[in-house]
CSV table of C-alpha atoms and ligand atoms in Angstrom, one decimal:
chain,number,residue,atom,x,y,z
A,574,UNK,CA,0.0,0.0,0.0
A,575,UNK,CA,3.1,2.4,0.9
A,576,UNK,CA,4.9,3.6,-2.1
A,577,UNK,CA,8.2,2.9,-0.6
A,578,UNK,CA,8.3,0.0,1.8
A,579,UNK,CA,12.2,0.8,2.4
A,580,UNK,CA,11.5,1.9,6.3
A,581,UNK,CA,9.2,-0.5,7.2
A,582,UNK,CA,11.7,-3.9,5.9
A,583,UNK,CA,14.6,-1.5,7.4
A,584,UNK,CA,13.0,-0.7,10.5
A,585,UNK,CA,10.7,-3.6,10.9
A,586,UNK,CA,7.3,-1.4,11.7
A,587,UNK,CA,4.5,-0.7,10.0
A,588,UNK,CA,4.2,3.0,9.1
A,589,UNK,CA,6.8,5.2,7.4
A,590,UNK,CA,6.5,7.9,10.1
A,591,UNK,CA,9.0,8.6,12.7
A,592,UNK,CA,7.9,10.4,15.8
A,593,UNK,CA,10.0,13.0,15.6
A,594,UNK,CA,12.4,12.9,19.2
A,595,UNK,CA,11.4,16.3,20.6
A,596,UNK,CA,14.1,17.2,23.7
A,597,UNK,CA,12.2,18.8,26.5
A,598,UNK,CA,8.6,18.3,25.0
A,599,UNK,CA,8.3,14.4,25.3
A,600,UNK,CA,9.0,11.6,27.2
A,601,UNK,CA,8.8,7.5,26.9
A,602,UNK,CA,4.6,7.9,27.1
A,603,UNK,CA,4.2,9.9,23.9
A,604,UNK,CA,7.2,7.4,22.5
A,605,UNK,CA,5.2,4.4,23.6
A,606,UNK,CA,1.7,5.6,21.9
A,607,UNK,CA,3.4,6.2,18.7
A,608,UNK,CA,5.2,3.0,18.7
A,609,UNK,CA,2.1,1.1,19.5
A,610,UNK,CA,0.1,2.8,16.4
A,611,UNK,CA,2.9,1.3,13.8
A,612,UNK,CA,5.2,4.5,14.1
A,613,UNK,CA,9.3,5.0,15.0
A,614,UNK,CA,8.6,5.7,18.4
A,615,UNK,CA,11.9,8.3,18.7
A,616,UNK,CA,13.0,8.9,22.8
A,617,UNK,CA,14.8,12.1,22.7
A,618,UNK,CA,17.6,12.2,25.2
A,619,UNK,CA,19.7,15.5,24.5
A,620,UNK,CA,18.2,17.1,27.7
A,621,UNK,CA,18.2,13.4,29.6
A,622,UNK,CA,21.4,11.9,32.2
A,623,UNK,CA,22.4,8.4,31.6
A,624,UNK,CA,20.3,7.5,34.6
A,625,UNK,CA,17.2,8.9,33.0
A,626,UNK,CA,17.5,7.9,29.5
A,627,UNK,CA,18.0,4.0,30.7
A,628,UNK,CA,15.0,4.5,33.1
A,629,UNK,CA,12.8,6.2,29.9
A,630,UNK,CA,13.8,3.1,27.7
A,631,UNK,CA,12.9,0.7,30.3
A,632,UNK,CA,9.2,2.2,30.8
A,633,UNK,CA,9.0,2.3,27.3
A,634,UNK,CA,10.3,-1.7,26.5
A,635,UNK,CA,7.8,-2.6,29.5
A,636,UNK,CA,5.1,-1.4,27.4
A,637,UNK,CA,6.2,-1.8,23.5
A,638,UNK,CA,8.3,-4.5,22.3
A,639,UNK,CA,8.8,-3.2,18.6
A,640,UNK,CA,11.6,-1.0,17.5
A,641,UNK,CA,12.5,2.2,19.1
A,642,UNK,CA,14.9,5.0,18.6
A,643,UNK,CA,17.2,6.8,20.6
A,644,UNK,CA,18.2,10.5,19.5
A,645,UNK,CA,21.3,12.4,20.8
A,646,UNK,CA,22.9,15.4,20.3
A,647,UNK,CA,26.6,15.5,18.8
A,648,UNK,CA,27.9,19.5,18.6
A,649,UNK,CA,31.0,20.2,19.8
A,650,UNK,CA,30.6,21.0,22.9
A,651,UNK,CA,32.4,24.6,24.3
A,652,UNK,CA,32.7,26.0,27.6
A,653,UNK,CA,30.7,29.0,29.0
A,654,UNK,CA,32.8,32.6,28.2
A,655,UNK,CA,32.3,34.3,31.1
A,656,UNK,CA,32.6,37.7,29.3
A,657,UNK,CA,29.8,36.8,27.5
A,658,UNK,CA,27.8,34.8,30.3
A,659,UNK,CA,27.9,38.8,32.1
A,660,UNK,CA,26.9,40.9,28.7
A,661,UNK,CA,24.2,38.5,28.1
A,662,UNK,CA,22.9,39.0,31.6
A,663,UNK,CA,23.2,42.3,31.6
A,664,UNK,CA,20.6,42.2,27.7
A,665,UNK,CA,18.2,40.1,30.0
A,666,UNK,CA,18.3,42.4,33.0
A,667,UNK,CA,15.4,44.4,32.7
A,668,UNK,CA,13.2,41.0,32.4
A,669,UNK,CA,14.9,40.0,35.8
A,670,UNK,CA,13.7,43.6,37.5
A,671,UNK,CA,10.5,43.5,35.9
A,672,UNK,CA,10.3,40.2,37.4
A,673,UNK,CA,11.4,40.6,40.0
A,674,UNK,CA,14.5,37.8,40.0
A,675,UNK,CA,17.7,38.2,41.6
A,676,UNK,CA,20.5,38.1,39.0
A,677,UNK,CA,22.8,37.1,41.5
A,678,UNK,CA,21.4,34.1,42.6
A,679,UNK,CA,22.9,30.7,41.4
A,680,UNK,CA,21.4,28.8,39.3
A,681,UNK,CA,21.9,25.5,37.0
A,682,UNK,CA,23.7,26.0,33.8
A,683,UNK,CA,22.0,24.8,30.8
A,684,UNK,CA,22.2,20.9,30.3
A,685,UNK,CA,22.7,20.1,26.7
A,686,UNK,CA,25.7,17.7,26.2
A,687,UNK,CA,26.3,16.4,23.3
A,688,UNK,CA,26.7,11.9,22.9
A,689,UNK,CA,29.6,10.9,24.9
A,690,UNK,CA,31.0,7.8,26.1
A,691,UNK,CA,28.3,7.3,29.1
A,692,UNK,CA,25.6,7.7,26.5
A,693,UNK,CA,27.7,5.2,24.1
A,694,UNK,CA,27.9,2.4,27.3
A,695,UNK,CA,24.3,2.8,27.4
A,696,UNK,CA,23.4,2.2,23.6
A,697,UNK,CA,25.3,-0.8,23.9
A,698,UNK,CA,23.6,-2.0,27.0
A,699,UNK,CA,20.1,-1.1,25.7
A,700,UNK,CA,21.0,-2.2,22.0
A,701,UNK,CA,17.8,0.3,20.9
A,702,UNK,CA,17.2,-0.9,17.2
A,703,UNK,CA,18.2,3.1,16.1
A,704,UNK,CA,20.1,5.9,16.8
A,705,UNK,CA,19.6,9.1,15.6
A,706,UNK,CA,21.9,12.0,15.8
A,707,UNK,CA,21.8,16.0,15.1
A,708,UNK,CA,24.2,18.2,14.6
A,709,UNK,CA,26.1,15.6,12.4
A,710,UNK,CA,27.8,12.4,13.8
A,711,UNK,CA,29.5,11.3,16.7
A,712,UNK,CA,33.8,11.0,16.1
A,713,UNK,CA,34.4,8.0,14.7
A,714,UNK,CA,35.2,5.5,17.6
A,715,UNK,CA,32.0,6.3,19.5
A,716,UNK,CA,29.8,6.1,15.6
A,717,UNK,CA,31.8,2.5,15.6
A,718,UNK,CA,30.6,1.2,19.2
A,719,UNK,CA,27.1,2.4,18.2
A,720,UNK,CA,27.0,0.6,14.9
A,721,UNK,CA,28.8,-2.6,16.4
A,722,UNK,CA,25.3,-2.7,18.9
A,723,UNK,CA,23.5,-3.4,15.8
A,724,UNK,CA,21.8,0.0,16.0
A,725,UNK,CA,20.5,2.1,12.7
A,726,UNK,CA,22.2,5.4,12.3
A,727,UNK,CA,20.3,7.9,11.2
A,728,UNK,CA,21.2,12.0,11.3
A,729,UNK,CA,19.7,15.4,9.7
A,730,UNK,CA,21.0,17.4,6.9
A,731,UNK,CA,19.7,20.7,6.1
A,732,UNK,CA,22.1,21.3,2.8
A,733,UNK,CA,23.0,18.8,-0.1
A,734,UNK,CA,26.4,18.8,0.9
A,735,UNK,CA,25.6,18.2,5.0
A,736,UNK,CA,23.8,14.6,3.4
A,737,UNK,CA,26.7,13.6,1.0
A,738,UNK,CA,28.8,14.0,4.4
A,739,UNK,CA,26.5,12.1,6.3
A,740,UNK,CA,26.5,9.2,3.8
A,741,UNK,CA,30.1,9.0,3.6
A,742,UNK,CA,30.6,9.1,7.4
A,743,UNK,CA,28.1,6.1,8.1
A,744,UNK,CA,24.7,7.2,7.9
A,745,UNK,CA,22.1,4.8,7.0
A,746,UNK,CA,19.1,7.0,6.7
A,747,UNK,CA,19.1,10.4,6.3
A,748,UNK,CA,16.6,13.1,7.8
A,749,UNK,CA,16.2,15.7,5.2
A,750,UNK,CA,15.2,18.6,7.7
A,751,UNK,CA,13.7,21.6,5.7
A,752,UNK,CA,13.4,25.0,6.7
A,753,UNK,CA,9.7,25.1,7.6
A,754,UNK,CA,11.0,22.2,10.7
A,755,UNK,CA,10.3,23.3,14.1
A,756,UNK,CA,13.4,23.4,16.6
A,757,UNK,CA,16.8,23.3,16.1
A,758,UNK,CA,18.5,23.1,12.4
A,759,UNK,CA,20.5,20.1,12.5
A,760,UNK,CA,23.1,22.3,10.8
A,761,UNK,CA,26.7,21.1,10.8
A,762,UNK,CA,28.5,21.9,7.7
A,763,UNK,CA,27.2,25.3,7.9
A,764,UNK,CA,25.7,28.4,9.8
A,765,UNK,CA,24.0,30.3,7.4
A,766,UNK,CA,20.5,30.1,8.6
A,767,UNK,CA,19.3,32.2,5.4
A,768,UNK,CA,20.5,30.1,3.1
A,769,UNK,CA,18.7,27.1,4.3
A,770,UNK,CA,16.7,25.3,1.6
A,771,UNK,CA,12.6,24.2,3.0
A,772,UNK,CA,11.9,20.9,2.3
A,773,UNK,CA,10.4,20.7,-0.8
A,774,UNK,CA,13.5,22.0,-2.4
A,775,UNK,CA,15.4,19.8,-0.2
A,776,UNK,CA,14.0,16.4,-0.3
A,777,UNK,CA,14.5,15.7,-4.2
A,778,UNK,CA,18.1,16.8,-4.6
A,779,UNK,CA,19.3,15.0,-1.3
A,780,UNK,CA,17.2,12.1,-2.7
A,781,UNK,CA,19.6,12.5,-5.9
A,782,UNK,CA,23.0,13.0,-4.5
A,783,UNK,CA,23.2,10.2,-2.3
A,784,UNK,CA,21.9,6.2,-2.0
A,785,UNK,CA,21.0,5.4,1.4
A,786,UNK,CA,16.9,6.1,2.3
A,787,UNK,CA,15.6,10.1,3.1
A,788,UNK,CA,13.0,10.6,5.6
A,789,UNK,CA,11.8,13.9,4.8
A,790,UNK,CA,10.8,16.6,7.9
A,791,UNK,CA,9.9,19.8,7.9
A,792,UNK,CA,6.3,21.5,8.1
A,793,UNK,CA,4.4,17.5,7.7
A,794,UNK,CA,1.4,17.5,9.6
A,795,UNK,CA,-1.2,15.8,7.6
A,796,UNK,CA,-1.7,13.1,4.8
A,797,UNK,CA,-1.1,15.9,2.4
A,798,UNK,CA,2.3,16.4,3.7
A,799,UNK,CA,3.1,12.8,3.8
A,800,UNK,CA,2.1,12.0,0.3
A,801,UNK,CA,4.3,14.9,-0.8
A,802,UNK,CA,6.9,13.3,0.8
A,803,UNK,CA,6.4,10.2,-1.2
A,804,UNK,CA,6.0,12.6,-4.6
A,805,UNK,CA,9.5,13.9,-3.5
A,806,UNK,CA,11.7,10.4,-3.2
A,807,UNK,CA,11.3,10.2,0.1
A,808,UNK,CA,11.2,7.3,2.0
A,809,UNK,CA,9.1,7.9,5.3
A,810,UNK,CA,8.8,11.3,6.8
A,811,UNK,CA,9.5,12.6,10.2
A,812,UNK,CA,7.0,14.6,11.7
A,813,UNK,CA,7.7,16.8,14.9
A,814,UNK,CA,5.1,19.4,15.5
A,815,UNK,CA,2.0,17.9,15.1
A,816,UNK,CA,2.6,15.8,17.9
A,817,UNK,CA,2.9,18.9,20.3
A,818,UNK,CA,-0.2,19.0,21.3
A,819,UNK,CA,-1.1,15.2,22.2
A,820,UNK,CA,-2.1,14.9,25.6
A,821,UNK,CA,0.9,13.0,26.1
A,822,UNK,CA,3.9,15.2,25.4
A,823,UNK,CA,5.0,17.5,27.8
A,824,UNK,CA,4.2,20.8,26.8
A,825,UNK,CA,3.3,23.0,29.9
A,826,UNK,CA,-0.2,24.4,29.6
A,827,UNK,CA,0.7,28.6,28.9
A,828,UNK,CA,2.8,26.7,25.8
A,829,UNK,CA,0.4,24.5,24.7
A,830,UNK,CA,-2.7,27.5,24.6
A,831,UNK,CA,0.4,29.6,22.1
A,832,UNK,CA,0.8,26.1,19.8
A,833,UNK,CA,-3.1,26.4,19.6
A,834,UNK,CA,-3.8,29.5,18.5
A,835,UNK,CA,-0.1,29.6,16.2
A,836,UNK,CA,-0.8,29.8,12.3
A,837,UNK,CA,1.2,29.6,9.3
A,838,UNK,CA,3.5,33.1,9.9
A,839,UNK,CA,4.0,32.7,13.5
A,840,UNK,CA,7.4,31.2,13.7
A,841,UNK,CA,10.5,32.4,13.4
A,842,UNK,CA,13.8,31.2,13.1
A,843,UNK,CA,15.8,32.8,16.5
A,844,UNK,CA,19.1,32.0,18.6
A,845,UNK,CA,18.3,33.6,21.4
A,846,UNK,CA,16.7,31.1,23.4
A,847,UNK,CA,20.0,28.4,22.8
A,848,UNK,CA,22.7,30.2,21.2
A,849,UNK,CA,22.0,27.5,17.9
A,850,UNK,CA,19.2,28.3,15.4
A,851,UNK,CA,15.9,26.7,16.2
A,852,UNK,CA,12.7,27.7,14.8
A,853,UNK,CA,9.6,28.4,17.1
A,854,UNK,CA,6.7,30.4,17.6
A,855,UNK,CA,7.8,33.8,18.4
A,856,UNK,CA,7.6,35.2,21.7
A,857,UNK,CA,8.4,38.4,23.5
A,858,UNK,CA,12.3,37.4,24.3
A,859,UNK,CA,12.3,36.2,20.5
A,860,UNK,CA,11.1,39.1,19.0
A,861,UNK,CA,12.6,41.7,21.8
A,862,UNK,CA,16.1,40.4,22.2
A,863,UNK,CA,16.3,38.6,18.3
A,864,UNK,CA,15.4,36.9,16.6
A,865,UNK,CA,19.0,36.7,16.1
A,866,UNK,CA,21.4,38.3,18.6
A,867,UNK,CA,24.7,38.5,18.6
A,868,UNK,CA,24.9,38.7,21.8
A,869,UNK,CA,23.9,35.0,22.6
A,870,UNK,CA,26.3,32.6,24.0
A,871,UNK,CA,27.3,29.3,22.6
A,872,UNK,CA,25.4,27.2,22.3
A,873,UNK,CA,23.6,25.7,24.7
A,874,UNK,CA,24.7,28.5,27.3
A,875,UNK,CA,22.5,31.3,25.9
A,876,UNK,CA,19.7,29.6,27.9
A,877,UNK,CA,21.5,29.3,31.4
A,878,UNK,CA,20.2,33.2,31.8
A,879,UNK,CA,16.7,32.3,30.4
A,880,UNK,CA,16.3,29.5,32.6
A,881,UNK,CA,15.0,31.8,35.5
A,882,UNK,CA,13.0,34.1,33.3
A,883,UNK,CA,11.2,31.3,31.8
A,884,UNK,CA,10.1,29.3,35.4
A,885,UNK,CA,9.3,33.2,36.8
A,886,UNK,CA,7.2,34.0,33.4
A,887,UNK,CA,5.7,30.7,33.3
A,888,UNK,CA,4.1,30.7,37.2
A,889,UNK,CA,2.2,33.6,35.7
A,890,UNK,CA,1.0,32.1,32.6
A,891,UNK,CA,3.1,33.3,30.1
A,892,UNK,CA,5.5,32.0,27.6
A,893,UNK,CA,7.8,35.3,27.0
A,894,UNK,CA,10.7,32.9,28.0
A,895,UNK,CA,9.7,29.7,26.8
A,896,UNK,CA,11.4,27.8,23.8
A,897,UNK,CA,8.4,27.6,22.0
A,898,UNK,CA,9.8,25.1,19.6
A,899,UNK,CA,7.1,24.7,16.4
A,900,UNK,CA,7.3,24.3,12.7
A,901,UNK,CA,5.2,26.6,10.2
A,902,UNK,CA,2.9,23.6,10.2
A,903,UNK,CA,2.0,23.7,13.3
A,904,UNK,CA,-1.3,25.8,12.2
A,905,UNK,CA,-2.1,22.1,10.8
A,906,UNK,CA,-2.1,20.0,14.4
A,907,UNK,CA,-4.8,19.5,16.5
A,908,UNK,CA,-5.6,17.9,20.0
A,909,UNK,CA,-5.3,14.3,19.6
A,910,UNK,CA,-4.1,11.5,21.4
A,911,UNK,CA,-0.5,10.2,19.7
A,912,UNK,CA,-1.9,7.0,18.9
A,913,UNK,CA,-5.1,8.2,17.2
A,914,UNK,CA,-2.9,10.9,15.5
A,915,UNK,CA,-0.5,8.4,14.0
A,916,UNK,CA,-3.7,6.4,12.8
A,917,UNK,CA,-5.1,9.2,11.3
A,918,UNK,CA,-1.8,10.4,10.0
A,919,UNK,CA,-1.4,7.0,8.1
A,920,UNK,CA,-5.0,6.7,7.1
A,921,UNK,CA,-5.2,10.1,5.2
A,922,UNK,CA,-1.8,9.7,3.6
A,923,UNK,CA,-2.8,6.3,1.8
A,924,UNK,CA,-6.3,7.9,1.2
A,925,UNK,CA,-4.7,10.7,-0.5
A,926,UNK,CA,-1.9,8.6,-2.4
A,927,UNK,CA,-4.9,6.3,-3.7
A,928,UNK,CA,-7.1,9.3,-4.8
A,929,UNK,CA,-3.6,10.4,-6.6
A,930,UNK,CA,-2.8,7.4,-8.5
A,931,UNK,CA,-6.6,7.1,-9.4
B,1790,FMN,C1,9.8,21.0,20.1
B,1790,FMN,C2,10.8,20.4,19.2
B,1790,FMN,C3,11.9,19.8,19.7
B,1790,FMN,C4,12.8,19.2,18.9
B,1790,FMN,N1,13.9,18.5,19.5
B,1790,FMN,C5,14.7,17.7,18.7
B,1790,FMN,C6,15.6,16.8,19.3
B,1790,FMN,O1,15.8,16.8,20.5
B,1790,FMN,N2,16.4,16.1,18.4
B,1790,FMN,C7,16.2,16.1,17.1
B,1790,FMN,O2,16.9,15.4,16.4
B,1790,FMN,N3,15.3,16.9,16.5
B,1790,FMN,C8,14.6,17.7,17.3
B,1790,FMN,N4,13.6,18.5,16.7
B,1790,FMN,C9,13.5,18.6,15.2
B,1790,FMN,C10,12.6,17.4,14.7
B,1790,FMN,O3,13.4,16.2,14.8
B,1790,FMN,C11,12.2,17.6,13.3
B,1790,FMN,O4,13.2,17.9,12.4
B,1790,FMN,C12,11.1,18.6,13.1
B,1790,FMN,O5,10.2,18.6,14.1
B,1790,FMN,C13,10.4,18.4,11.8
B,1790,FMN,O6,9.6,19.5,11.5
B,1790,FMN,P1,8.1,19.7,12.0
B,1790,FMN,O7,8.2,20.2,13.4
B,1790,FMN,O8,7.6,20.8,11.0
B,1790,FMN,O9,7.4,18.4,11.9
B,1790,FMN,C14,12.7,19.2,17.5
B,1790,FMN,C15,11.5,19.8,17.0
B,1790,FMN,C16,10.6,20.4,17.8
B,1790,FMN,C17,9.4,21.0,17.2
């Protein structure tokens, strides 16, 4: 029934659709409910300790016993500049006296780290059936142990050239991640956010310039989408957004009433919340302080100083601090349990590939 059956004989599941992993906005129940609809159930564990990560996978084998993913983060990690830390404080110290924060006070310095050898003991004491990496790859010994586990390695590219790199450096799948994707460009080969091709430009001439399967991602939310996908080369798609507002993610309430009333021009593509391009809908720090500031830190140490704001903000019902992570798509989601969703996701796809071959 699929027009590519790639994914599911690679894989061994019964949709093309991968959950997108989303860090911070999921956990092992949305995983699980995808997974038990036919999905890649994707556990995203860039935000996660070795602890939590093995205690996520173990809820989640409890309850599924098909294939799951496991996604990291792989940048090059780089210590806090203090110089920076303090001009960056002093751009977000009019939200801490309208707020009334101390800036002074400690507090916990943001926990992105990218795949190390903890997280590589673990993969091969879980053996999850796939990895998937952004920001590139792991260097090459830790890529090795992973693929010696028997695990699938799939990462994003954003430019022709980031997927030709990817191929050649032991990817077996790789995400095409358009433009129009919610969160953080899996950019690695290059910074220049402007130059950034959306996915329908993308999918085709990644599809031609290398051999291994693309999963397309990037504004998806509907059978449409997926069927595009299909029109496009792809070979599955990942889809991210649309899952947002499931009653299982973990999107805090204030967030989840912005995700509902977002349309199609209400992202934006900022690095003020990270210190790394992400796209989401825009808020008041977004639209204040960026949506691109040079004054960020590295990334992930631009949101050590949000950290407060957002918790502070967020007891009173707003989102001015809150990574509001979101595709341009996400006008297209709806409130719907993640199993249902992945159902209906599935259902109108093949409905609307039939109608097109018909
Ligand atoms: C809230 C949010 C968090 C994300 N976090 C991650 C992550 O932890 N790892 C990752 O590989 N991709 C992450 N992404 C990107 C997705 O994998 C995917 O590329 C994107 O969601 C696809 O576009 P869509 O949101 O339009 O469906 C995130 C996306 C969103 C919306």
């Amino acid at each position: 029934m699929w027009p590519d059956r790639r994914l599911l004989d690679l894989f061994k599941i019964e949709l093309p659709i991968v959950q997108a992993p989303m860090a911070g906005a999921l956990d092992a129940e949305l995983v699980i409910a995808a997974a038990q609809a036919g999905a890649l159930g994707s556990l995203p564990c860039a935000l996660l300790s070795v602890d939590k990560a093995r205690e996520q996978m173990n809820i989640i084998r409890q309850r599924v016993s098909v294939p799951i993913n496991m996604n990291f983060f792989c940048h090059q990690a780089v210590d806090a500049d203090p110089r920076r830390e303090a001009g960056w404080k002093q751009r977000l110290a009019p939200y801490y006296k309208e707020l009334g924060i101390d800036p002074l006070a400690p507090f916990n310095a943001a926990n992105r780290a990218p795949f190390d050898a903890a997280m590589c003991a673990l993969i091969e004491e879980l053996e999850p059936e796939i990895v998937s990496f952004h920001f590139g790859l792991p260097d090459r010994a830790l890529l090795a142990r992973v693929k010696a586990a028997g695990c699938i390695v799939m990462s994003s590219a954003t430019i022709v050239k980031e997927a030709i790199w990817l191929e050649e450096n032991g990817a077996d799948i790789i995400i095409a991640q358009g433009a129009e994707a919610g969160g953080h460009r899996g950019m690695f080969l290059t910074d220049d956010i402007a130059g950034q091709p959306g996915t329908f430009a993308l999918v085709p001439q990644v599809v031609d310039a290398v051999k291994v399967p693309v999963i397309a991602a990037g504004g998806i939310a509907d059978g449409r989408g997926i069927a595009a996908a299909f029109a496009l080369g792809a070979a599955g798609v990942q889809i991210g957004s649309a899952y947002l507002r499931c009653p299982e993610s973990g999107v805090s309430v204030p967030a989840r009433a912005a995700l509902a009333q977002a349309g199609d021009a209400s992202t934006v593509i900022t690095n003020v919340m990270t210190g790394r391009p992400a796209r989401g809908v825009a808020n008041r720090a977004m639209r204040e302080v960026g949506p691109i500031s040079a004054d960020a830190p590295a990334f992930p140490h631009a949101a050590t100083a949000l950290a407060p704001l957002k918790a502070a903000a967020e007891k009173l019902g707003r989102v001015d601090f809150t990574n509001l992570w979101a595709g341009q798509a996400v006008g297209l989601g709806c409130e719907m349990p993640a199993a249902e969703l992945t159902r209906a996701l599935a259902g109108s796809a093949l409905a609307r590939l039939a109608q097109m071959a018909g």
